[in-house]
Short mmCIF file of C-alpha atoms in Angstrom, two decimals:
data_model
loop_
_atom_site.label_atom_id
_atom_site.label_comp_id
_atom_site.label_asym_id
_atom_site.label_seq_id
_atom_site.Cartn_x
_atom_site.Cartn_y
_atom_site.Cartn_z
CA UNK G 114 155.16 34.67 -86.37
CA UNK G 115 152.54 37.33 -85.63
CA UNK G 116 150.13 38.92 -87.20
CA UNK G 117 148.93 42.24 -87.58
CA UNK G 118 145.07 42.72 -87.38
CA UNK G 119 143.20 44.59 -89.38
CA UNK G 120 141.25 47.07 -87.89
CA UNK G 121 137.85 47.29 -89.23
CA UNK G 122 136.09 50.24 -90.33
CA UNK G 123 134.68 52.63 -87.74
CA UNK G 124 131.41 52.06 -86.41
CA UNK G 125 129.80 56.00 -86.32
CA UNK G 126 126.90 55.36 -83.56
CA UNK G 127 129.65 54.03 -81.20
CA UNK G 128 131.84 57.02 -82.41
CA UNK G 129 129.20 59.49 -81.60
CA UNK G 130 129.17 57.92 -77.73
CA UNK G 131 132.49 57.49 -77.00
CA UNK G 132 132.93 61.20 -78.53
CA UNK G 133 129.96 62.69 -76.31
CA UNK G 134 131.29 60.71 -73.23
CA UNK G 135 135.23 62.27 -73.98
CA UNK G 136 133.83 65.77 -74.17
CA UNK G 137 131.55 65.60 -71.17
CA UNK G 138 134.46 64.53 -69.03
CA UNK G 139 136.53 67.71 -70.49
CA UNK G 140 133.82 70.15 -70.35
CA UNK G 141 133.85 70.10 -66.57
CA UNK G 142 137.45 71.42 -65.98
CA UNK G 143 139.94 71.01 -69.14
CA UNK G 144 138.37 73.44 -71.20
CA UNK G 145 137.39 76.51 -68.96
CA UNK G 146 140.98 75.80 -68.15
CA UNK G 147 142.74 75.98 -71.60
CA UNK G 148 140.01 79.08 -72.53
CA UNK G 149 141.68 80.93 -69.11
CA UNK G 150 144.53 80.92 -70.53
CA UNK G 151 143.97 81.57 -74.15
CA UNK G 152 144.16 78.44 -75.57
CA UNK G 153 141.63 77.43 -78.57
CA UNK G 154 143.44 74.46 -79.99
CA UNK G 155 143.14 71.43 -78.47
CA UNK G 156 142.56 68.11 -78.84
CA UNK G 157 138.68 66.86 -77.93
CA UNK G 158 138.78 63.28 -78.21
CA UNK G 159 141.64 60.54 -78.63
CA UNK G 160 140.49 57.29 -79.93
CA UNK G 161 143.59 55.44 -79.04
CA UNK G 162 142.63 55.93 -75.43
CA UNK G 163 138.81 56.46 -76.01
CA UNK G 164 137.43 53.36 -77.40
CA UNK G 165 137.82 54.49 -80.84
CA UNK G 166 141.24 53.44 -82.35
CA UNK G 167 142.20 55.05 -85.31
CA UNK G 168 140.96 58.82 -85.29
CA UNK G 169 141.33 61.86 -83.73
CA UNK G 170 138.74 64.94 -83.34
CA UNK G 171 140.69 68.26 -82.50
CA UNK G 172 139.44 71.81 -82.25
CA UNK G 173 141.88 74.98 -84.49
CA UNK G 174 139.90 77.93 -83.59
CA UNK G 175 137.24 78.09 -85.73
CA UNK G 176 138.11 75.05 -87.38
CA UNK G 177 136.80 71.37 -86.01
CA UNK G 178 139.33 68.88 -87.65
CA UNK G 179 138.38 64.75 -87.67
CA UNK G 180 141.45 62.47 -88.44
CA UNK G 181 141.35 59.16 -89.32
CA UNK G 182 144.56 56.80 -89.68
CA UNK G 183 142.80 53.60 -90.93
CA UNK G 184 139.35 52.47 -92.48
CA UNK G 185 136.80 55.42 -92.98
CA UNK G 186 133.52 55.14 -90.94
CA UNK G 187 130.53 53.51 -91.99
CA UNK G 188 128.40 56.98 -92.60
CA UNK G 189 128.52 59.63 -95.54
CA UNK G 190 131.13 62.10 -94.14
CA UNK G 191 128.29 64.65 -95.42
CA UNK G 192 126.11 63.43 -92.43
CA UNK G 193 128.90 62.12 -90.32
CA UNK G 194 131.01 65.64 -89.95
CA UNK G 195 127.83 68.12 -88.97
CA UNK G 196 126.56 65.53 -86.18
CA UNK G 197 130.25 65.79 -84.78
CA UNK G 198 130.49 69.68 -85.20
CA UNK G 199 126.70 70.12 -83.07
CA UNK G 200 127.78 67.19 -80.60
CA UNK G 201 130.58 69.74 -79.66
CA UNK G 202 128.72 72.52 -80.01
CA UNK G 203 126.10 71.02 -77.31
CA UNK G 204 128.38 69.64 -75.21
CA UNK G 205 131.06 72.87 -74.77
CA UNK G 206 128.77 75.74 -76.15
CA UNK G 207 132.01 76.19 -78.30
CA UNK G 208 130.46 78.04 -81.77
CA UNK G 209 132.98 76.46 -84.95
CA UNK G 210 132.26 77.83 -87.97
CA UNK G 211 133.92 74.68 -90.25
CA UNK G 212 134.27 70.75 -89.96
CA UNK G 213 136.94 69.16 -92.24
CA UNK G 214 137.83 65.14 -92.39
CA UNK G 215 141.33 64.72 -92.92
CA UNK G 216 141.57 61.12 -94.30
CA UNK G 217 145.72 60.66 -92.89
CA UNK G 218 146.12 57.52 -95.45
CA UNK G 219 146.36 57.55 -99.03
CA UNK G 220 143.97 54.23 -99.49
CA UNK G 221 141.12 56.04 -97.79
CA UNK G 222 141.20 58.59 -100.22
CA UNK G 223 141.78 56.80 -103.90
CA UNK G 224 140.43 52.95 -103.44
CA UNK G 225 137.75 52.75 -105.34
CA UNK G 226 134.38 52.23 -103.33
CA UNK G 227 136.16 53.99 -100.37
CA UNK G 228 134.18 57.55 -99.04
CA UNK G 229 135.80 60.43 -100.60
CA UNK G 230 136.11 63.48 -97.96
CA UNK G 231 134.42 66.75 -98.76
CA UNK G 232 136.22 69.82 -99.87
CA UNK G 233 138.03 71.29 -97.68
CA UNK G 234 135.97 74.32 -95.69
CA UNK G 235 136.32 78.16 -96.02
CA UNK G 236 137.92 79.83 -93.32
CA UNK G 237 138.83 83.40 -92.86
CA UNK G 238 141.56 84.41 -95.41
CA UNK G 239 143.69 84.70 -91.86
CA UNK G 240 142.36 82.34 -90.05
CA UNK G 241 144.52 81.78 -86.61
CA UNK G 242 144.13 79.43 -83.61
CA UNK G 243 145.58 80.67 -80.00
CA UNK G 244 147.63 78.75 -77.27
CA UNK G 245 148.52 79.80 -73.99
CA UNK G 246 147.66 83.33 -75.41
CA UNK G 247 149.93 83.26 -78.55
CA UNK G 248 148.64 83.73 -81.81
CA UNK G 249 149.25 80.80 -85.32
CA UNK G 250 147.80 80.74 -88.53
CA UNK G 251 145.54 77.61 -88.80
CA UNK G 252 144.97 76.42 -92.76
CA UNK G 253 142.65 73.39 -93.22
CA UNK G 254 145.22 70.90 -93.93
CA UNK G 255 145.75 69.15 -97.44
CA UNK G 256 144.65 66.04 -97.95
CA UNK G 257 146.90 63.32 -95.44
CA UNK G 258 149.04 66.28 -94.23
CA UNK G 259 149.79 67.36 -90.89
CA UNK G 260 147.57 70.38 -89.35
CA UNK G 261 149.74 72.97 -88.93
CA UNK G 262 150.00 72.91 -85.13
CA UNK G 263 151.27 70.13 -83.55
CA UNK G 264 148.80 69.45 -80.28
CA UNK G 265 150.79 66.70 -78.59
CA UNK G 266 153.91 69.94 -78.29
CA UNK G 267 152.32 71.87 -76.39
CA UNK G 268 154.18 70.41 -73.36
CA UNK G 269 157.57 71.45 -74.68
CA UNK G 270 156.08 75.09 -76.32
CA UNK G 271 154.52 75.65 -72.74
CA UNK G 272 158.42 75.20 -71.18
CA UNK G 273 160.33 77.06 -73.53
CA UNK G 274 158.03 80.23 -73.21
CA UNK G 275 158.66 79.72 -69.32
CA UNK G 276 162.67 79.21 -69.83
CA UNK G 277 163.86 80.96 -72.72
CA UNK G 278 164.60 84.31 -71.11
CA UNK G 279 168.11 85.33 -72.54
CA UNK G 280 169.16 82.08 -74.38
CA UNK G 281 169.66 81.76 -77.89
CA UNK G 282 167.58 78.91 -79.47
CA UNK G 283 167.93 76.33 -81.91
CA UNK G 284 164.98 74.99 -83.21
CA UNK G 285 165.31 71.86 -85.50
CA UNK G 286 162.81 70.01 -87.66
CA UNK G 287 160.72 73.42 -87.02
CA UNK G 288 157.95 73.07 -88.95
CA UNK G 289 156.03 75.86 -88.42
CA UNK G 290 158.24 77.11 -86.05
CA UNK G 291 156.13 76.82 -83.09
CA UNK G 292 158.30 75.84 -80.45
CA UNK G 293 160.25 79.23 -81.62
CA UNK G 294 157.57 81.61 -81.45
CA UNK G 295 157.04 80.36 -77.66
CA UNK G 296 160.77 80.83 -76.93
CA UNK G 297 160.98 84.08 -78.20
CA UNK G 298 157.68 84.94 -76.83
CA UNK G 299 159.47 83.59 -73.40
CA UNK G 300 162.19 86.49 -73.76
CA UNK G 301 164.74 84.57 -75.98
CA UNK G 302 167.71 86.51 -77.05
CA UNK G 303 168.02 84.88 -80.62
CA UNK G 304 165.91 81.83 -82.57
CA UNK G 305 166.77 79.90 -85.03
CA UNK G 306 164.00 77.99 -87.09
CA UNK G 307 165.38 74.69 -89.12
CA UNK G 308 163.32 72.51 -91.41
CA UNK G 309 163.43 71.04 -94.73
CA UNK G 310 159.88 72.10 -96.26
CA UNK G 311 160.18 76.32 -96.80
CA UNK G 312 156.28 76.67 -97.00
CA UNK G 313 156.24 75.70 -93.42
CA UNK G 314 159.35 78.14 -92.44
CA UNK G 315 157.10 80.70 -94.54
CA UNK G 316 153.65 79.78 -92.15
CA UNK G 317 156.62 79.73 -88.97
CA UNK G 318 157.77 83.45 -90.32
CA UNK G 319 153.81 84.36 -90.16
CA UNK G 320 153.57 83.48 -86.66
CA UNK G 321 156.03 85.71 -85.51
CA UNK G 322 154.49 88.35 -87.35
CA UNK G 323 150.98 87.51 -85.78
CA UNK G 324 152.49 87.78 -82.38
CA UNK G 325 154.70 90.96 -83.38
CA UNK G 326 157.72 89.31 -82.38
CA UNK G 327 160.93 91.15 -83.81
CA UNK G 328 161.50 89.73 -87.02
CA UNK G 329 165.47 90.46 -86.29
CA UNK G 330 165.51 87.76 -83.57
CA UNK G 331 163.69 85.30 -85.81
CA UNK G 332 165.62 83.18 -88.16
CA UNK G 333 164.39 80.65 -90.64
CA UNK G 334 166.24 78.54 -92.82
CA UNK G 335 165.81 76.01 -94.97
CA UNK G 336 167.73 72.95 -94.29
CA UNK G 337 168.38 70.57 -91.58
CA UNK G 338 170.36 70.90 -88.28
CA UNK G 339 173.80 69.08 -89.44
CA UNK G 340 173.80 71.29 -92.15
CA UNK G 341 173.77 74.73 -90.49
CA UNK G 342 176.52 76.92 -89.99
CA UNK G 343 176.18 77.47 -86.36
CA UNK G 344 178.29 76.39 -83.35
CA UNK G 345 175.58 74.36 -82.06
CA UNK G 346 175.53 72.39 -85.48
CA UNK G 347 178.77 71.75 -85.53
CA UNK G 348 178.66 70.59 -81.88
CA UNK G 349 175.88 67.73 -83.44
CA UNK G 350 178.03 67.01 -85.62
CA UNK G 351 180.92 66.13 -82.99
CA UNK G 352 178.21 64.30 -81.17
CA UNK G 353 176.81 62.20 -84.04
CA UNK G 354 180.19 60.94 -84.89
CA UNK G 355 180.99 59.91 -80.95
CA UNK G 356 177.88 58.36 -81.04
CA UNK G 357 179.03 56.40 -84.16
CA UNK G 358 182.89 55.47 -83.19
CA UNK G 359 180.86 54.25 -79.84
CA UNK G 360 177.99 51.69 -80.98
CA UNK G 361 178.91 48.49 -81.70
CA UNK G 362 179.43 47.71 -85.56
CA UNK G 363 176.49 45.61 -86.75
CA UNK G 364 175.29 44.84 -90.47
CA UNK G 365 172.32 45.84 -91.42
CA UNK G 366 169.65 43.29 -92.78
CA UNK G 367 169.71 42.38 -96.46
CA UNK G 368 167.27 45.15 -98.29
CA UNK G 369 167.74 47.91 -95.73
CA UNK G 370 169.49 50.54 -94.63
CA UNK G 371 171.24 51.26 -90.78
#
């Protein structure tokens, strides 16, 4: 059988290069790009594909956010997280006024001898992020949580404002309802916002307002899609159960569920 390596803490000098060599390359084109079209939230550099598995450094506006998904780094995050906020600022002439670690897994955060991540930052008491010239709130997230924009969406958000125009919209597992504010931003008819956590329907209901979209047209409820009364939930409903009657009966293994 295999088995999984463990991935060993990070090393910071080598973060700091392959972070200074990920921003030069977007500096050139990327970002005058996303700024052109109003877009301040975005992600700067990707370990996974950067020589840095394991973390993520992403800009919200004012707010520069590092993620890590395995073993912290091998520096004080007190020194670590201002050498990372002036690399970008050198590097993009991008001003931030805050620099947050978000430690994504629990062990980082509670084993004993393990870094602790500062307190969060102050930001404005709105403080919003744009993209492709529509407005979100941006919170510095709590600790292991999910910012509240999700970057890798912005495919899908960038589509919907372009083909929404008259449609009605369902938007499941909504979050913070971002892939509705671009479809009724896109000329929508009717959106409705789907999720099971209501603080994030209440951030999703903000958005609208921040973009003074009509509230009317803007639906958020708590719940997921099967459970809706709509005609397109009951449609997923007649779809789920073909899907069922169709697969092939198979047990599932001892200890856990199909």
């Amino acid at each position: 059988p295999t088995t999984r390596r463990r991935l060993s803490a990070l090393h910071a000098p080598m973060l700091l290069d392959s972070v200074r060599a990920a921003l030069a390359s977007r500096s050139q084109t990327l970002l005058p790009s996303l700024h052109a079209e109003g877009t301040d939230c975005y992600r700067l550099f990707h370990g996974t594909t950067e020589g840095e598995p394991g973390c993520t450094l992403e800009r919200f506006g004012d707010l520069l956010l590092w993620q890590t998904f395995r073993d912290p780094p091998d520096m004080d995050p007190q020194e670590l997280l201002p050498r990372l906020r002036d690399l970008v600022e050198d590097e993009t002439g991008v001003p931030l006024r805050a620099v947050h670690w978000n430690a994504r897994q629990k062990r980082q955060r509670s084993r004993e001898g393990v870094l602790v991540p500062p307190g969060a930052p102050l930001l404005a008491a709105e403080h919003v992020g744009s993209e492709i010239g529509l407005k979100y709130r941006i919170d510095v997230p709590p600790p292991g949580r999910d910012p509240n924009l999700y970057l890798d969406f912005r495919a899908a958000r960038r589509w919907l404002a372009a083909n929404s125009e008259g449609r009605d919209v369902l938007n499941a597992f909504a979050f913070t309802c971002g892939a509705g504010v671009a479809a009724l931003a896109g000329g929508a008819r009717h959106v409705t916002n789907l999720d099971f956590s209501q603080s994030a329907l209440d951030v999703g209901r903000e958005n609208a307002r921040l973009n003074g979209l009509p509230v009317g047209a803007f639906e958020c409820k708590k719940g997921g899609p099967l459970a809706a009364s709509t005609g397109a939930s009951r449609l997923a409903r007649r779809r789920v159960r073909v899907r069922v009657r169709r697969c092939p009966s198979r047990a599932a293994p001892a200890g856990r569920s199909a």
